[in-house]
Amino acid sequence: IMSPPVFQVFEHFFCCYFAYEWTIRFLAFKKKRDSLRDFWFVFDSLLVWTMILETWIMSFVFLAAMGNSSGGMGDASILRVARLLRLTRMARM
């Protein structure tokens, strides 16, 4: 919330990109129930939804609760570690 605008723009860009990728992967399953059997899809689903939670929902809640003088995200860095794990998995491919 308090970061420079360029970082916010890229954060929203990556959130949109990964949500789009997740949607395409979900639509690729003939039987949507099979997506629950694919461990990597479930893991990516968790990461995408936590990224959406962190980027859009928590930001909105912080802005609504405290105005523009938010004190930061605190322990949200664990979500970034999970995203780094996803990126290392993609790098191995």
Tab-separated table of C-alpha atoms in Angstrom:
chain	number	residue	atom	x	y	z
A	1	ILE	CA	0.000	0.000	0.000
A	2	MET	CA	2.839	2.347	0.838
A	3	SER	CA	5.224	1.084	-1.835
A	4	PRO	CA	6.087	3.163	-4.915
A	5	PRO	CA	3.523	3.028	-7.743
A	6	VAL	CA	5.795	1.046	-10.090
A	7	PHE	CA	5.902	-1.844	-7.590
A	8	GLN	CA	2.150	-1.741	-7.153
A	9	VAL	CA	1.609	-1.835	-10.916
A	10	PHE	CA	3.856	-4.879	-11.301
A	11	GLU	CA	2.243	-6.599	-8.307
A	12	HIS	CA	-1.188	-6.196	-9.918
A	13	PHE	CA	0.193	-7.281	-13.300
A	14	PHE	CA	1.636	-10.508	-11.870
A	15	CYS	CA	-1.540	-11.174	-9.931
A	16	CYS	CA	-3.617	-10.820	-13.120
A	17	TYR	CA	-1.143	-12.939	-15.091
A	18	PHE	CA	-1.108	-15.823	-12.599
A	19	ALA	CA	-4.899	-15.694	-12.185
A	20	TYR	CA	-5.241	-15.872	-15.986
A	21	GLU	CA	-2.782	-18.791	-16.142
A	22	TRP	CA	-4.713	-20.597	-13.401
A	23	THR	CA	-7.998	-20.056	-15.270
A	24	ILE	CA	-6.560	-21.451	-18.518
A	25	ARG	CA	-5.158	-24.484	-16.699
A	26	PHE	CA	-8.487	-25.083	-14.941
A	27	LEU	CA	-10.414	-24.863	-18.193
A	28	ALA	CA	-8.011	-27.363	-19.785
A	29	PHE	CA	-9.327	-30.177	-17.578
A	30	LYS	CA	-12.084	-32.143	-19.304
A	31	LYS	CA	-13.486	-33.153	-15.940
A	32	LYS	CA	-13.087	-30.215	-13.583
A	33	ARG	CA	-13.017	-32.596	-10.627
A	34	ASP	CA	-9.707	-33.988	-11.931
A	35	SER	CA	-8.080	-30.687	-11.031
A	36	LEU	CA	-8.325	-31.682	-7.373
A	37	ARG	CA	-6.204	-34.784	-8.047
A	38	ASP	CA	-3.322	-32.848	-9.582
A	39	PHE	CA	-1.037	-31.860	-6.690
A	40	TRP	CA	0.733	-29.069	-8.570
A	41	PHE	CA	-2.570	-27.553	-9.682
A	42	VAL	CA	-3.855	-27.593	-6.108
A	43	PHE	CA	-0.578	-26.022	-4.928
A	44	ASP	CA	-0.762	-23.355	-7.642
A	45	SER	CA	-4.406	-22.743	-6.724
A	46	LEU	CA	-3.395	-22.088	-3.150
A	47	LEU	CA	-0.669	-19.682	-4.279
A	48	VAL	CA	-2.904	-17.806	-6.699
A	49	TRP	CA	-5.701	-17.394	-4.185
A	50	THR	CA	-3.318	-16.210	-1.469
A	51	MET	CA	-1.791	-13.775	-3.974
A	52	ILE	CA	-5.274	-12.446	-4.774
A	53	LEU	CA	-5.987	-12.233	-1.055
A	54	GLU	CA	-2.744	-10.362	-0.405
A	55	THR	CA	-2.835	-8.059	-3.437
A	56	TRP	CA	-6.471	-7.073	-3.702
A	57	ILE	CA	-8.514	-8.116	-0.690
A	58	MET	CA	-6.058	-7.301	2.122
A	59	SER	CA	-5.133	-4.017	0.441
A	60	PHE	CA	-8.787	-3.047	0.248
A	61	VAL	CA	-9.373	-4.027	3.883
A	62	PHE	CA	-6.309	-2.069	5.069
A	63	LEU	CA	-7.349	0.991	3.099
A	64	ALA	CA	-10.902	0.774	4.385
A	65	ALA	CA	-9.847	0.206	7.995
A	66	MET	CA	-6.926	2.618	8.333
A	67	GLY	CA	-7.100	5.011	5.422
A	68	ASN	CA	-3.828	5.668	3.600
A	69	SER	CA	-1.658	5.472	6.738
A	70	SER	CA	-1.356	1.675	6.891
A	71	GLY	CA	1.433	0.194	8.971
A	72	GLY	CA	2.492	-2.451	6.447
A	73	MET	CA	1.675	-6.068	5.770
A	74	GLY	CA	3.576	-7.677	8.660
A	75	ASP	CA	3.763	-11.459	8.254
A	76	ALA	CA	2.579	-11.516	4.625
A	77	SER	CA	6.145	-12.281	3.507
A	78	ILE	CA	5.449	-16.010	3.953
A	79	LEU	CA	3.225	-15.727	0.883
A	80	ARG	CA	6.172	-14.404	-1.107
A	81	VAL	CA	8.257	-17.400	-0.035
A	82	ALA	CA	5.558	-19.732	-1.363
A	83	ARG	CA	5.574	-17.847	-4.671
A	84	LEU	CA	9.354	-18.227	-4.863
A	85	LEU	CA	8.891	-21.979	-4.392
A	86	ARG	CA	6.493	-21.963	-7.342
A	87	LEU	CA	8.967	-20.037	-9.485
A	88	THR	CA	11.747	-22.516	-8.702
A	89	ARG	CA	9.450	-25.355	-9.757
A	90	MET	CA	8.774	-23.549	-13.039
A	91	ALA	CA	12.514	-22.993	-13.553
A	92	ARG	CA	13.167	-26.736	-13.333
A	93	MET	CA	10.870	-27.419	-16.280
